PDB file of C-alpha atoms and ligand atoms in Angstrom:
ATOM      1  CA  MET Q   1       5.946  41.667   0.499  1.00  0.00           C
ATOM      2  CA  THR Q   2       4.661  38.392  -1.322  1.00  0.00           C
ATOM      3  CA  ASP Q   3       5.508  35.055   0.154  1.00  0.00           C
ATOM      4  CA  LYS Q   4       8.434  32.959  -2.805  1.00  0.00           C
ATOM      5  CA  TYR Q   5       7.052  29.676  -0.701  1.00  0.00           C
ATOM      6  CA  ALA Q   6       2.981  31.240  -1.679  1.00  0.00           C
ATOM      7  CA  PRO Q   7       1.486  28.166  -3.852  1.00  0.00           C
ATOM      8  CA  ARG Q   8       1.781  29.109  -7.829  1.00  0.00           C
ATOM      9  CA  PRO Q   9      -0.967  29.060  -9.260  1.00  0.00           C
ATOM     10  CA  GLY Q  10      -2.464  25.760  -9.990  1.00  0.00           C
ATOM     11  CA  GLU Q  11      -0.809  24.122  -7.154  1.00  0.00           C
ATOM     12  CA  THR Q  12      -2.613  22.820  -4.156  1.00  0.00           C
ATOM     13  CA  VAL Q  13      -2.847  22.675  -0.796  1.00  0.00           C
ATOM     14  CA  LEU Q  14      -3.805  19.568   1.355  1.00  0.00           C
ATOM     15  CA  ASP Q  15      -6.284  21.613   4.615  1.00  0.00           C
ATOM     16  CA  ALA Q  16      -5.306  20.050   7.463  1.00  0.00           C
ATOM     17  CA  GLU Q  17      -2.040  21.205  10.969  1.00  0.00           C
ATOM     18  CA  VAL Q  18       1.157  20.396   9.795  1.00  0.00           C
ATOM     19  CA  ALA Q  19       3.579  18.037  12.300  1.00  0.00           C
ATOM     20  CA  PRO Q  20       6.084  20.513  12.953  1.00  0.00           C
ATOM     21  CA  ASP Q  21       9.095  17.525  13.888  1.00  0.00           C
ATOM     22  CA  ALA Q  22      10.029  14.930  11.430  1.00  0.00           C
ATOM     23  CA  HIS Q  23       6.814  13.044  11.886  1.00  0.00           C
ATOM     24  CA  VAL Q  24       6.035  11.025   9.488  1.00  0.00           C
ATOM     25  CA  GLN Q  25       2.132  10.472   8.228  1.00  0.00           C
ATOM     26  CA  PHE Q  26       1.612   7.862   6.471  1.00  0.00           C
ATOM     27  CA  ILE Q  27      -0.520   8.714   3.005  1.00  0.00           C
ATOM     28  CA  GLY Q  28      -1.620   4.846   2.454  1.00  0.00           C
ATOM     29  CA  VAL Q  29      -0.855   0.365   2.113  1.00  0.00           C
ATOM     30  CA  ILE Q  30       0.228  -1.586  -0.252  1.00  0.00           C
ATOM     31  CA  ARG Q  31      -1.573  -4.559  -0.935  1.00  0.00           C
ATOM     32  CA  THR Q  32       0.654  -7.725  -1.520  1.00  0.00           C
ATOM     33  CA  PRO Q  33       0.068 -10.899  -2.779  1.00  0.00           C
ATOM     34  CA  PHE Q  34       2.948 -11.601   0.253  1.00  0.00           C
ATOM     35  CA  LYS Q  35       1.722 -13.153   3.220  1.00  0.00           C
ATOM     36  CA  THR Q  36       4.592 -13.278   5.534  1.00  0.00           C
ATOM     37  CA  ARG Q  37       7.936 -12.115   5.604  1.00  0.00           C
ATOM     38  CA  ASP Q  38       9.095 -15.438   3.975  1.00  0.00           C
ATOM     39  CA  ASP Q  39       6.792 -15.230   1.268  1.00  0.00           C
ATOM     40  CA  CYS Q  40       8.431 -11.306  -0.064  1.00  0.00           C
ATOM     41  CA  PRO Q  41      11.055 -11.514  -2.217  1.00  0.00           C
ATOM     42  CA  ARG Q  42      14.221 -10.743  -0.809  1.00  0.00           C
ATOM     43  CA  GLN Q  43      14.375  -7.627  -3.406  1.00  0.00           C
ATOM     44  CA  GLY Q  44      11.383  -6.391  -5.871  1.00  0.00           C
ATOM     45  CA  ARG Q  45      11.487  -7.504  -9.970  1.00  0.00           C
ATOM     46  CA  PHE Q  46       9.910  -5.654 -11.978  1.00  0.00           C
ATOM     47  CA  ASP Q  47       9.059  -9.427 -13.920  1.00  0.00           C
ATOM     48  CA  GLY Q  48       7.151  -9.604  -9.754  1.00  0.00           C
ATOM     49  CA  PRO Q  49       2.933  -9.923  -9.373  1.00  0.00           C
ATOM     50  CA  GLU Q  50       1.484  -7.404 -10.096  1.00  0.00           C
ATOM     51  CA  CYS Q  51       0.591  -5.219  -6.432  1.00  0.00           C
ATOM     52  CA  ARG Q  52      -2.039  -2.311  -5.371  1.00  0.00           C
ATOM     53  CA  ILE Q  53      -1.133   1.324  -4.151  1.00  0.00           C
ATOM     54  CA  GLU Q  54      -4.302   2.458  -1.944  1.00  0.00           C
ATOM     55  CA  VAL Q  55      -3.504   6.285  -2.034  1.00  0.00           C
ATOM     56  CA  GLU Q  56      -5.823   8.053   1.277  1.00  0.00           C
ATOM     57  CA  ALA Q  57      -9.123   9.976  -0.519  1.00  0.00           C
ATOM     58  CA  ARG Q  58      -7.028  13.926   0.366  1.00  0.00           C
ATOM     59  CA  PHE Q  59      -3.683  12.415  -1.576  1.00  0.00           C
ATOM     60  CA  VAL Q  60      -5.805  11.879  -4.980  1.00  0.00           C
ATOM     61  CA  PRO Q  61      -5.081  15.622  -6.722  1.00  0.00           C
ATOM     62  CA  ALA Q  62      -0.993  14.356  -5.190  1.00  0.00           C
ATOM     63  CA  LEU Q  63      -1.713  11.197  -7.956  1.00  0.00           C
ATOM     64  CA  GLN Q  64      -1.446  13.675 -11.342  1.00  0.00           C
ATOM     65  CA  GLY Q  65       0.694  13.129 -13.970  1.00  0.00           C
ATOM     66  CA  LEU Q  66       1.384   9.618 -13.195  1.00  0.00           C
ATOM     67  CA  GLU Q  67       1.274   7.273 -16.465  1.00  0.00           C
ATOM     68  CA  PRO Q  68       1.676   4.096 -16.861  1.00  0.00           C
ATOM     69  CA  GLY Q  69       4.784   2.527 -18.758  1.00  0.00           C
ATOM     70  CA  LYS Q  70       6.890   5.125 -15.662  1.00  0.00           C
ATOM     71  CA  ARG Q  71       8.803   3.503 -13.191  1.00  0.00           C
ATOM     72  CA  LEU Q  72       8.356   5.343 -10.147  1.00  0.00           C
ATOM     73  CA  GLU Q  73      10.268   4.700  -6.379  1.00  0.00           C
ATOM     74  CA  ILE Q  74       8.122   3.679  -4.087  1.00  0.00           C
ATOM     75  CA  LEU Q  75       8.498   4.526  -0.347  1.00  0.00           C
ATOM     76  CA  TYR Q  76       6.649   2.280   2.722  1.00  0.00           C
ATOM     77  CA  TRP Q  77       6.768   1.427   6.762  1.00  0.00           C
ATOM     78  CA  LEU Q  78       8.410  -2.050   7.170  1.00  0.00           C
ATOM     79  CA  HIS Q  79       5.895  -1.945  10.013  1.00  0.00           C
ATOM     80  CA  GLN Q  80       7.145  -5.559  11.296  1.00  0.00           C
ATOM     81  CA  SER Q  81      10.807  -4.673  11.654  1.00  0.00           C
ATOM     82  CA  ARG Q  82      12.062  -4.772  15.425  1.00  0.00           C
ATOM     83  CA  ARG Q  83      14.741  -1.393  15.052  1.00  0.00           C
ATOM     84  CA  ASP Q  84      17.218  -1.654  17.607  1.00  0.00           C
ATOM     85  CA  LEU Q  85      19.611  -4.072  15.997  1.00  0.00           C
ATOM     86  CA  LEU Q  86      23.104  -2.224  15.699  1.00  0.00           C
ATOM     87  CA  THR Q  87      25.026  -5.011  13.593  1.00  0.00           C
ATOM     88  CA  GLN Q  88      23.291  -7.903  11.867  1.00  0.00           C
ATOM     89  CA  SER Q  89      24.607 -11.066  10.629  1.00  0.00           C
ATOM     90  CA  PRO Q  90      22.197 -12.443   8.048  1.00  0.00           C
ATOM     91  CA  LYS Q  91      20.210 -15.895   6.903  1.00  0.00           C
ATOM     92  CA  SER Q  92      21.726 -15.420   3.674  1.00  0.00           C
ATOM     93  CA  ASP Q  93      25.594 -15.544   4.205  1.00  0.00           C
ATOM     94  CA  GLY Q  94      25.452 -15.503   8.311  1.00  0.00           C
ATOM     95  CA  LYS Q  95      28.351 -12.374   7.635  1.00  0.00           C
ATOM     96  CA  THR Q  96      28.066 -10.323  10.880  1.00  0.00           C
ATOM     97  CA  ARG Q  97      27.802  -6.224   9.386  1.00  0.00           C
ATOM     98  CA  GLY Q  98      26.326  -2.955  10.841  1.00  0.00           C
ATOM     99  CA  THR Q  99      22.775  -1.876  10.045  1.00  0.00           C
ATOM    100  CA  PHE Q 100      23.839   0.164   7.572  1.00  0.00           C
ATOM    101  CA  ALA Q 101      25.699  -2.069   5.637  1.00  0.00           C
ATOM    102  CA  LEU Q 102      23.339  -3.105   4.436  1.00  0.00           C
ATOM    103  CA  ARG Q 103      19.699  -3.454   3.087  1.00  0.00           C
ATOM    104  CA  SER Q 104      18.021  -4.934   5.406  1.00  0.00           C
ATOM    105  CA  PRO Q 105      14.335  -4.045   6.538  1.00  0.00           C
ATOM    106  CA  VAL Q 106      15.485  -4.243  10.271  1.00  0.00           C
ATOM    107  CA  ARG Q 107      17.081  -0.999  11.247  1.00  0.00           C
ATOM    108  CA  PRO Q 108      16.843   1.892  13.140  1.00  0.00           C
ATOM    109  CA  ASN Q 109      14.101   3.706  10.648  1.00  0.00           C
ATOM    110  CA  PRO Q 110      12.412   0.492   9.031  1.00  0.00           C
ATOM    111  CA  ILE Q 111      12.601   2.907   5.288  1.00  0.00           C
ATOM    112  CA  GLY Q 112      11.752   0.225   2.207  1.00  0.00           C
ATOM    113  CA  THR Q 113      12.370   1.645  -1.179  1.00  0.00           C
ATOM    114  CA  SER Q 114      11.035  -0.572  -4.574  1.00  0.00           C
ATOM    115  CA  LEU Q 115      11.574   0.421  -7.646  1.00  0.00           C
ATOM    116  CA  VAL Q 116       8.298   0.048  -9.310  1.00  0.00           C
ATOM    117  CA  GLU Q 117       6.977   0.023 -13.011  1.00  0.00           C
ATOM    118  CA  LEU Q 118       3.538   1.282 -12.551  1.00  0.00           C
ATOM    119  CA  VAL Q 119       0.811  -0.780 -14.532  1.00  0.00           C
ATOM    120  CA  ALA Q 120      -1.933   2.005 -14.354  1.00  0.00           C
ATOM    121  CA  VAL Q 121      -3.471   4.431 -12.261  1.00  0.00           C
ATOM    122  CA  ASP Q 122      -7.389   3.871 -11.392  1.00  0.00           C
ATOM    123  CA  GLY Q 123      -8.650   6.994  -9.066  1.00  0.00           C
ATOM    124  CA  ALA Q 124      -6.868   6.439  -5.760  1.00  0.00           C
ATOM    125  CA  VAL Q 125      -5.427   2.657  -6.580  1.00  0.00           C
ATOM    126  CA  LEU Q 126      -2.218   2.380  -8.506  1.00  0.00           C
ATOM    127  CA  THR Q 127      -1.317  -1.127  -9.979  1.00  0.00           C
ATOM    128  CA  VAL Q 128       2.713  -1.514  -9.741  1.00  0.00           C
ATOM    129  CA  ARG Q 129       5.375  -5.048 -10.096  1.00  0.00           C
ATOM    130  CA  GLY Q 130       8.523  -4.787  -8.482  1.00  0.00           C
ATOM    131  CA  LEU Q 131       7.681  -4.673  -4.669  1.00  0.00           C
ATOM    132  CA  ASP Q 132       8.527  -7.003  -1.918  1.00  0.00           C
ATOM    133  CA  CYS Q 133       7.126  -5.969   1.054  1.00  0.00           C
ATOM    134  CA  LEU Q 134       4.052  -7.847   3.357  1.00  0.00           C
ATOM    135  CA  ASP Q 135      -0.167  -7.170   2.453  1.00  0.00           C
ATOM    136  CA  GLY Q 136      -0.589  -3.996   4.566  1.00  0.00           C
ATOM    137  CA  THR Q 137       2.714  -1.960   4.554  1.00  0.00           C
ATOM    138  CA  PRO Q 138       2.157   1.792   5.176  1.00  0.00           C
ATOM    139  CA  LEU Q 139       3.112   3.879   2.415  1.00  0.00           C
ATOM    140  CA  LEU Q 140       4.956   6.463   2.842  1.00  0.00           C
ATOM    141  CA  ASP Q 141       5.532   8.262  -0.426  1.00  0.00           C
ATOM    142  CA  ILE Q 142       5.959   7.334  -4.192  1.00  0.00           C
ATOM    143  CA  LYS Q 143       8.136   9.493  -6.292  1.00  0.00           C
ATOM    144  CA  PRO Q 144       8.485  10.302  -9.855  1.00  0.00           C
ATOM    145  CA  ASP Q 145      11.905   7.385 -11.035  1.00  0.00           C
ATOM    146  CA  ARG Q 146      15.111  10.030 -10.663  1.00  0.00           C
ATOM    147  CA  CYS Q 147      15.392  10.092 -14.909  1.00  0.00           C
ATOM    148  CA  GLY Q 148      12.226  10.198 -15.277  1.00  0.00           C
ATOM    149  CA  TYR Q 149       9.901  12.939 -16.426  1.00  0.00           C
ATOM    150  CA  SER Q 150      10.758  15.007 -13.461  1.00  0.00           C
ATOM    151  CA  VAL Q 151      10.278  18.592 -15.169  1.00  0.00           C
ATOM    152  CA  GLN Q 152      13.784  20.367 -14.504  1.00  0.00           C
ATOM    153  CA  ALA Q 153      14.073  22.700 -11.942  1.00  0.00           C
ATOM    154  CA  PRO Q 154      15.819  26.238 -12.979  1.00  0.00           C
ATOM    155  CA  ASP Q 155      19.497  26.640 -11.347  1.00  0.00           C
ATOM    156  CA  LYS Q 156      19.419  29.768  -8.931  1.00  0.00           C
TER     157      LYS Q 156
HETATM  158  N1  LIG T   1      13.514  -2.737  -1.522  1.00  0.00           N
HETATM  159  C1  LIG T   1      13.370  -1.920   0.639  1.00  0.00           C
HETATM  160  C2  LIG T   1      15.050  -1.443   0.280  1.00  0.00           C
HETATM  161  O1  LIG T   1      15.634  -1.560   0.006  1.00  0.00           O
HETATM  162  O2  LIG T   1      14.670  -0.920   1.124  1.00  0.00           O
HETATM  163  C3  LIG T   1      13.184  -3.845   1.451  1.00  0.00           C
HETATM  164  C4  LIG T   1      13.915  -4.736   1.290  1.00  0.00           C
HETATM  165  S1  LIG T   1      13.943  -5.417   2.634  1.00  0.00           S
HETATM  166  C5  LIG T   1      15.443  -6.766   2.032  1.00  0.00           C
HETATM  167  C6  LIG T   1      12.709  -6.850   1.840  1.00  0.00           C
HETATM  168  C7  LIG T   1      12.267  -7.951   2.401  1.00  0.00           C
HETATM  169  O3  LIG T   1      11.397  -6.872   3.807  1.00  0.00           O
HETATM  170  C8  LIG T   1      11.206  -8.738   2.435  1.00  0.00           C
HETATM  171  O4  LIG T   1      11.738  -9.403   2.345  1.00  0.00           O
HETATM  172  C9  LIG T   1      10.789  -9.137   4.052  1.00  0.00           C
HETATM  173  O5  LIG T   1      11.503 -10.433   4.938  1.00  0.00           O
HETATM  174  C10 LIG T   1      11.006  -8.078   4.534  1.00  0.00           C
HETATM  175  N2  LIG T   1       9.224  -6.744   4.771  1.00  0.00           N
HETATM  176  C11 LIG T   1       8.702  -6.550   4.034  1.00  0.00           C
HETATM  177  N3  LIG T   1       7.503  -6.320   4.262  1.00  0.00           N
HETATM  178  C12 LIG T   1       7.746  -5.759   5.290  1.00  0.00           C
HETATM  179  C13 LIG T   1       6.481  -5.043   6.530  1.00  0.00           C
HETATM  180  N4  LIG T   1       6.390  -4.596   6.575  1.00  0.00           N
HETATM  181  N5  LIG T   1       8.063  -4.557   7.447  1.00  0.00           N
HETATM  182  C14 LIG T   1       9.243  -5.595   8.210  1.00  0.00           C
HETATM  183  N6  LIG T   1       9.396  -7.125   7.521  1.00  0.00           N
HETATM  184  C15 LIG T   1       9.162  -6.162   6.323  1.00  0.00           C
END
């Protein structure tokens, strides 16, 4: 019997053990001009400074198809965040709200996301604008913008 989930022609598979649970692996590191949390903007902007996304060499084949000028969604691990607050009172207005009603970096799983504009691709390095994270923030994932150039999957 054939395995319908087997790699299709042209697909490549990482030669390493896949974690059996929800552990995530960092796939690179983000380089920004922001050295402290106070230096970071609250949210990134497309006219913000150029930042570098350094992807680990083993994942470079996974960058195939990325084109400068397109928008990407970047997911990262806000590694300096505490993770134990259920309600928070942001400095900006002091109003107390639940963690899940905020985009604060403080959350049980401190995952941040930003939409960025891809300026250039050079081997394992993406130059982008639109990030708001500290220099050295671990990279979790890169996805094309939802309405961008993703292949439309046919109905099942
Ligand atoms: N754009 C992302 C989102 O909406 O999911 C993150 C928004 S969060 C409000 C951005 C703030 O997180 C920055 O202004 C900075 O204070 C903080 N921050 C940035 N990088 C961080 C890191 N690596 N660890 C902890 N906090 C960080």
